mmCIF file of C-alpha atoms in Angstrom:
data_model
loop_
_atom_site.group_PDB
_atom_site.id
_atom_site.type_symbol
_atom_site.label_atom_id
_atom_site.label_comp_id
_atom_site.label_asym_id
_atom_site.label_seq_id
_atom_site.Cartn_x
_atom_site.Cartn_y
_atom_site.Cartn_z
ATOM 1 C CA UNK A 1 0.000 0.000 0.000
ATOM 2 C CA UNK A 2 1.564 3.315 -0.968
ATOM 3 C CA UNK A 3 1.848 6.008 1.660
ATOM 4 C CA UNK A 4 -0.548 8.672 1.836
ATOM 5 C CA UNK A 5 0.095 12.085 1.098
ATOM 6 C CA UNK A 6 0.665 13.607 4.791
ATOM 7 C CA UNK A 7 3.758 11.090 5.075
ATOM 8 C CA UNK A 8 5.298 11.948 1.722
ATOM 9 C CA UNK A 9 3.978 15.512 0.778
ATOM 10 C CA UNK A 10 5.830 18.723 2.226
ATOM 11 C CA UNK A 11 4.308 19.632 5.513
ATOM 12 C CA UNK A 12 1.979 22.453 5.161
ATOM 13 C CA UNK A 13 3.578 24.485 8.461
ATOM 14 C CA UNK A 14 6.954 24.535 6.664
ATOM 15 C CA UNK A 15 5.422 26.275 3.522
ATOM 16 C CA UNK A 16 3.726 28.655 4.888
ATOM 17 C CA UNK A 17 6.198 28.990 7.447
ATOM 18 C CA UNK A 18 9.124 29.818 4.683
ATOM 19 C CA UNK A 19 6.642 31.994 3.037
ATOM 20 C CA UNK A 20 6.104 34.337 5.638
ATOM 21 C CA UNK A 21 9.866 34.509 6.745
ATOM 22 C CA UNK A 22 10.358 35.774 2.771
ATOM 23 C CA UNK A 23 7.464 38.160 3.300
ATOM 24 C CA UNK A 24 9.156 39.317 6.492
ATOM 25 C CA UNK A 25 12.277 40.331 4.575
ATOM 26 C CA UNK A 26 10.018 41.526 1.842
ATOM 27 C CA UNK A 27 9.271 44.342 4.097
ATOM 28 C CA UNK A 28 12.532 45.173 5.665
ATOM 29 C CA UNK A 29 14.146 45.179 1.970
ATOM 30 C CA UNK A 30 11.405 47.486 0.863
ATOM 31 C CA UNK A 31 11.928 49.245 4.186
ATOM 32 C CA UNK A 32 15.704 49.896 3.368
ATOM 33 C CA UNK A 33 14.894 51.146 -0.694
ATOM 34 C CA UNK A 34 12.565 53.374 0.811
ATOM 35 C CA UNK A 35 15.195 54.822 3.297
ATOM 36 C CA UNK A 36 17.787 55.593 0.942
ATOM 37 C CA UNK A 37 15.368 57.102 -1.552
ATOM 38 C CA UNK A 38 14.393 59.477 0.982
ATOM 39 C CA UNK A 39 18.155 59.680 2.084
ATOM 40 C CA UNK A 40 18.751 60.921 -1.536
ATOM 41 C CA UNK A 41 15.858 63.507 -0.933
ATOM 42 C CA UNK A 42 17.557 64.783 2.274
ATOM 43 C CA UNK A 43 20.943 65.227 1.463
ATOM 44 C CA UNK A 44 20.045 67.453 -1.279
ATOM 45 C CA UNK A 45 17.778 69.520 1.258
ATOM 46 C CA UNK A 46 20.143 69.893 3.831
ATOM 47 C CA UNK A 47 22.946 70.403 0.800
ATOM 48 C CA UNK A 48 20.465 73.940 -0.084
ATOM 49 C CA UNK A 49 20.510 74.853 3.814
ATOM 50 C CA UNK A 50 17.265 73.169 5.290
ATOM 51 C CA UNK A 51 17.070 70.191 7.090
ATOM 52 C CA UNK A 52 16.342 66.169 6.510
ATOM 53 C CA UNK A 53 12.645 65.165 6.378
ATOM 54 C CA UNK A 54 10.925 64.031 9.164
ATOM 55 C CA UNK A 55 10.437 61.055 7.046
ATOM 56 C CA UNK A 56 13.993 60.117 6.787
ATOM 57 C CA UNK A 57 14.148 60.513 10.345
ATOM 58 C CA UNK A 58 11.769 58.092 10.940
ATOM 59 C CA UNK A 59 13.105 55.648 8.411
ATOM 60 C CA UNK A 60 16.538 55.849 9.835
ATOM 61 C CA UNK A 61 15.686 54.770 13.477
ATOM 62 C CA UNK A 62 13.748 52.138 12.396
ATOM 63 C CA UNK A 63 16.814 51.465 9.886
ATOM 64 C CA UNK A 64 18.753 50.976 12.624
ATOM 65 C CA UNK A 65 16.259 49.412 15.106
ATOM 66 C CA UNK A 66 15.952 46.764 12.292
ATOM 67 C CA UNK A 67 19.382 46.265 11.629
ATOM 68 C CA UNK A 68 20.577 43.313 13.877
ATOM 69 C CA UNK A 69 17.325 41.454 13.654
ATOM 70 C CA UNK A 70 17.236 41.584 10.034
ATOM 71 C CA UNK A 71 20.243 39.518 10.285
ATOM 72 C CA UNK A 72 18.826 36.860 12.303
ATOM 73 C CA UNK A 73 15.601 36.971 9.916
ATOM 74 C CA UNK A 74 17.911 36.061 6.927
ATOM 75 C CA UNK A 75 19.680 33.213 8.695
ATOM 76 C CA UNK A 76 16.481 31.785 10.209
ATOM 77 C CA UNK A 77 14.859 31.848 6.473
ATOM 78 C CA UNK A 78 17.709 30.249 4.988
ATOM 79 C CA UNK A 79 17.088 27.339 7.614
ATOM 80 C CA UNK A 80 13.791 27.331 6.910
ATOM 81 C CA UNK A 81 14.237 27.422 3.341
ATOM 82 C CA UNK A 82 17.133 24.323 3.379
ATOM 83 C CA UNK A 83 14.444 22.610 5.451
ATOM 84 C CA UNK A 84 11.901 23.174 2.975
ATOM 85 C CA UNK A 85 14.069 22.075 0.095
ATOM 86 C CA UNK A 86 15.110 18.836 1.538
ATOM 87 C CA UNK A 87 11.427 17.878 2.283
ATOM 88 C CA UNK A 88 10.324 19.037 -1.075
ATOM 89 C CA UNK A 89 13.285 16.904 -2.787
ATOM 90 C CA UNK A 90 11.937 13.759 -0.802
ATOM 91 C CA UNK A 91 8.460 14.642 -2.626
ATOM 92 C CA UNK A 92 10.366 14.792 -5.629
ATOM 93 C CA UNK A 93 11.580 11.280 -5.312
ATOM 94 C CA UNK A 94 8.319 9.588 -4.530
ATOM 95 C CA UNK A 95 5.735 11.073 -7.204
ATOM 96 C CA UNK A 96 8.974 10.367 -9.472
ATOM 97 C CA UNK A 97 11.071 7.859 -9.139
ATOM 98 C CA UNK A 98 12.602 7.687 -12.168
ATOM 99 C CA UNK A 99 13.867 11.571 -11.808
ATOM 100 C CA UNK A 100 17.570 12.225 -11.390
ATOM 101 C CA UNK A 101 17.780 14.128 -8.121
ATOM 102 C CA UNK A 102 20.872 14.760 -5.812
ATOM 103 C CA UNK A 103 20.675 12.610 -2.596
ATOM 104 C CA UNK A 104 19.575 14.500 0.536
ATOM 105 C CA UNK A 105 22.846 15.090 1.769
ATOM 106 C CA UNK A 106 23.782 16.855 -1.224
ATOM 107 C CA UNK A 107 20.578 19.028 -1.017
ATOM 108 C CA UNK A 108 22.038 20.818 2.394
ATOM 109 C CA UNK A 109 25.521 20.886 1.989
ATOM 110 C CA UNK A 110 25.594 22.062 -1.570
ATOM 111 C CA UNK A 111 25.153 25.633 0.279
ATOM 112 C CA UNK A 112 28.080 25.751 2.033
ATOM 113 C CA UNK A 113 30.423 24.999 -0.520
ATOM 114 C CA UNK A 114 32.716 27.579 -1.236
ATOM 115 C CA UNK A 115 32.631 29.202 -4.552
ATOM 116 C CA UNK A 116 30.102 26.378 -5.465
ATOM 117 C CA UNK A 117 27.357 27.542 -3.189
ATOM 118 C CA UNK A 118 26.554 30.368 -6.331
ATOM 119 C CA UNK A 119 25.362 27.120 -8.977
ATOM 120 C CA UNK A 120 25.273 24.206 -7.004
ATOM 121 C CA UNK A 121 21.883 25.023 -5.256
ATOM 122 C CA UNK A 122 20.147 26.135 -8.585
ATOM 123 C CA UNK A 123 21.258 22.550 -10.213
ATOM 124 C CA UNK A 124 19.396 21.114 -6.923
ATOM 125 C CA UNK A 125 16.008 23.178 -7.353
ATOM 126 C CA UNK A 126 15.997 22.676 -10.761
ATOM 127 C CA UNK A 127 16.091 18.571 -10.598
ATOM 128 C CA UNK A 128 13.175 19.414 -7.954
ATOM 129 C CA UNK A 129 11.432 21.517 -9.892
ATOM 130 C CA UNK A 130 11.485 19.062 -13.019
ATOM 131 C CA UNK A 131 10.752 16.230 -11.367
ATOM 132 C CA UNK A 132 7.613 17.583 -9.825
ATOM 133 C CA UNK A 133 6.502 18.863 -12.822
ATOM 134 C CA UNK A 134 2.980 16.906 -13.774
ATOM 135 C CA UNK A 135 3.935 14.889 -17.191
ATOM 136 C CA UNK A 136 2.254 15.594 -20.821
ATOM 137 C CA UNK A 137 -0.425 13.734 -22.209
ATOM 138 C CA UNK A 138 2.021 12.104 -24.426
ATOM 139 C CA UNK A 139 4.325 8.910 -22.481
ATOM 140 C CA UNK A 140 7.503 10.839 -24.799
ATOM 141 C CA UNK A 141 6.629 14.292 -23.432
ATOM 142 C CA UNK A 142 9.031 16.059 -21.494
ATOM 143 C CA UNK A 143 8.505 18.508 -18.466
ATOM 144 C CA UNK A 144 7.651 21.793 -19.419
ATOM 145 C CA UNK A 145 10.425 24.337 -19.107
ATOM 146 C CA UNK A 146 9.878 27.429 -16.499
ATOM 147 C CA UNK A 147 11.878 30.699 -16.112
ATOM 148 C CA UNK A 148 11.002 31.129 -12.435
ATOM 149 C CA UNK A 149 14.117 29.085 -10.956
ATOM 150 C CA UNK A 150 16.380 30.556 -13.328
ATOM 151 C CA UNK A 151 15.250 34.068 -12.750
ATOM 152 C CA UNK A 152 15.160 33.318 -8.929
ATOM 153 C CA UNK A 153 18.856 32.111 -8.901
ATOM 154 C CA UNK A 154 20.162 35.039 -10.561
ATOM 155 C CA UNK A 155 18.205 37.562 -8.514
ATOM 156 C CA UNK A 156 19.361 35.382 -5.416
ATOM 157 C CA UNK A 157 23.024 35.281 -6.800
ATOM 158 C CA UNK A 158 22.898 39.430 -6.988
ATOM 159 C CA UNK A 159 21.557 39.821 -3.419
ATOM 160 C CA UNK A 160 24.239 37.759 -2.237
ATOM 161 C CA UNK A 161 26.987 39.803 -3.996
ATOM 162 C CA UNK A 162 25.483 43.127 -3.342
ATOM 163 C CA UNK A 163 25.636 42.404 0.532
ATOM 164 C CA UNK A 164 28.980 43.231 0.265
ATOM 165 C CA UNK A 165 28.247 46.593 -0.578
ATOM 166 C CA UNK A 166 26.130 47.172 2.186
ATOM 167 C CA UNK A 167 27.444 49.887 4.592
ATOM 168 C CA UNK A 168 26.508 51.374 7.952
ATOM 169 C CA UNK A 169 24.517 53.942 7.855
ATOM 170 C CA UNK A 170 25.593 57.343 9.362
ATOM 171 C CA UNK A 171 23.879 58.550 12.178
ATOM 172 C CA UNK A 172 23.785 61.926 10.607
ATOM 173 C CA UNK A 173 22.903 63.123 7.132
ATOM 174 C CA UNK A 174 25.998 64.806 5.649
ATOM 175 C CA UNK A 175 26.533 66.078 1.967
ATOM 176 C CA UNK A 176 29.204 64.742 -0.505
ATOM 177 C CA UNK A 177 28.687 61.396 -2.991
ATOM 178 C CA UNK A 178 26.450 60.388 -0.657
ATOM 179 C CA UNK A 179 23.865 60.300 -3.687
ATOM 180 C CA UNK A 180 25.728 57.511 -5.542
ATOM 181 C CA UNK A 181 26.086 54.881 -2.723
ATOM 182 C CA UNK A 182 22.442 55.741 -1.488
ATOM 183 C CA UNK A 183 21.135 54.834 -4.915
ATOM 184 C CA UNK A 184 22.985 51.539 -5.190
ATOM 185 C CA UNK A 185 22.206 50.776 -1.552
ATOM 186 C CA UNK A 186 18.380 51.336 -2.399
ATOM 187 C CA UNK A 187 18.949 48.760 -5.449
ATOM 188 C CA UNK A 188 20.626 46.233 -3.606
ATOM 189 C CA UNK A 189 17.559 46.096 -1.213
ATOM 190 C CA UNK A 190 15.315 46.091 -3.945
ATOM 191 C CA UNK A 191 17.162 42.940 -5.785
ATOM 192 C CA UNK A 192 16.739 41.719 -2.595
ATOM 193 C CA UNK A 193 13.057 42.283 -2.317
ATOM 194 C CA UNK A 194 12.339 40.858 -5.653
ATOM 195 C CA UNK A 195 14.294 37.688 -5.382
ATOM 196 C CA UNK A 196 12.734 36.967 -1.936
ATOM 197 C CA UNK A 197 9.097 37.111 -3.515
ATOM 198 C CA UNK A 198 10.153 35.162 -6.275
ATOM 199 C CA UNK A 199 11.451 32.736 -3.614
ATOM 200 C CA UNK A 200 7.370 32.841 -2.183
ATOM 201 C CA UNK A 201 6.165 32.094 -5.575
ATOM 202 C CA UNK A 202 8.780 29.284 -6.004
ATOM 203 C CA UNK A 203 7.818 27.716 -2.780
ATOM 204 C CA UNK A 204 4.082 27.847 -3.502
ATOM 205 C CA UNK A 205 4.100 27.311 -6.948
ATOM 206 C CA UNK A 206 6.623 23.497 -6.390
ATOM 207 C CA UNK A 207 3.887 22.313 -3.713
ATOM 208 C CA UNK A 208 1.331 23.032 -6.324
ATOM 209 C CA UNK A 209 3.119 21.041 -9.234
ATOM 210 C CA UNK A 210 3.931 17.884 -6.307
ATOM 211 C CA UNK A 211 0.429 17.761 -5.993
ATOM 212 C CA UNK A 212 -0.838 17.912 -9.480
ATOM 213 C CA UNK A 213 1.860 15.316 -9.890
ATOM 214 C CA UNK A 214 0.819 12.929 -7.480
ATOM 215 C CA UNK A 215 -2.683 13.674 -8.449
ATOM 216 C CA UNK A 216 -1.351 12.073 -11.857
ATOM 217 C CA UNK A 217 -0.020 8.928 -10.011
ATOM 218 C CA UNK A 218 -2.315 8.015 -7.820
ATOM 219 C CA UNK A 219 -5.650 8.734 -10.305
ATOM 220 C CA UNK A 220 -3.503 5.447 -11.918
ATOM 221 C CA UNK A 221 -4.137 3.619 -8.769
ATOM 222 C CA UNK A 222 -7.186 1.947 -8.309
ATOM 223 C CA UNK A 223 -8.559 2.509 -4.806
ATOM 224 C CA UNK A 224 -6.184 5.265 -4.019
ATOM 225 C CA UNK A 225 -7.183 8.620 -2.572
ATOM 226 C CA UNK A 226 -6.280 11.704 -4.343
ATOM 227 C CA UNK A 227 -3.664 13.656 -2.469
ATOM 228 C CA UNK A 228 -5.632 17.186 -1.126
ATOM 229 C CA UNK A 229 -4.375 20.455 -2.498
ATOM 230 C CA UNK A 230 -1.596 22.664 -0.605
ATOM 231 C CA UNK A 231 -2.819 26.452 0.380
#
């Protein structure tokens, strides 16, 4: 008797646990563009003798009120997220067994290899990804090809790389190239913004595709319940 789908499926709490630790750093990414862009504002005010908005004041003190838990938000979410993967890669393997997938090992430490950790992941989530994928009509049809984990990865790839460019930020507004950096600060946190919701979508839409999937295998199976859809 095959196992039913709350033994093999990904565990709704994880999902929708991953998803709001993105949205959580949704909001503090956003938080930071929006801080800088006022930033930009200021320093040209206070460069023509008046003083920094109100606003910016505001956004800098919860700038820096933010600042050390954001860190801990990231590093949580990227446990989450590992966890996540490694259930979603043991999905993988039972609605197709006949996929080529990395073992489970491989799906955690690939991250932690130097140098490696910037392709190796993306090779692991796309073997997910493909092998979740519900199959054509056709026995010879292949998986259909989506942009998402591609365009994910490279977001995810340029947030990682433009953390090095992150700086403190003064405690007081001052005038001279501060323009420049503000603007590229502001687009680092909105890279990172937009590869954290396409990290949502990628989580929601892979639990979707496991269950249409196994919805394909099991409707093949006489007597056998149809798994129930992920939220």
């Amino acid at each position: 008797m095959l196992p039913t789908p709350t033994e093999w499926s990904i565990p709704r709490w994880i999902s929708v646990l991953v998803r709001s630790l993105l949205g959580c750093q949704v909001l503090i990414s956003l938080l930071g563009v929006a801080y800088y862009l006022v930033g930009l504002d200021s320093w040209r005010q206070e460069g023509s003798g008046g003083d920094p908005s109100a606003d910016a004041s505001v956004l800098h003190d919860l700038h820096l009120v933010l600042g050390e838990p954001a860190v801990t938000l990231y590093t949580l979410t990227g446990i989450a997220f590992i966890v996540w993967l490694r259930k979603a890669r043991s999905a993988a393997e039972f609605i197709s067994p006949d996929a080529t997938l990395d073992t489970p090992a491989w799906t955690v430490a690939c991250w932690v290899i130097p140098i490696g950790t910037y392709f190796l992941p993306y090779q692991v989530v796309r073997k997910i990804w493909l092998a979740s994928e519900p199959r054509g009509q056709q026995p010879a049809a292949g998986p259909v090809r989506s942009p998402l984990v591609l365009t994910w990865w490279l977001l995810f790839v340029v947030a990682r790389l433009s953390g090095g460019l992150v700086v403190e930020i003064p405690a007081q507004f001052s005038v001279g190239g501060h323009e420049v950096m503000d603007g590229v600060l502001a687009g680092c946190d909105l890279v990172r913004a937009a590869a954290a919701v396409l990290a949502m979508v990628l989580v929601h839409r892979l639990g979707t595709l496991q269950q249409a999937r196994a919805a394909q295998l099991f409707s093949r199976l006489p007597g056998q319940p149809a798994p129930a859809p992920q939220l």
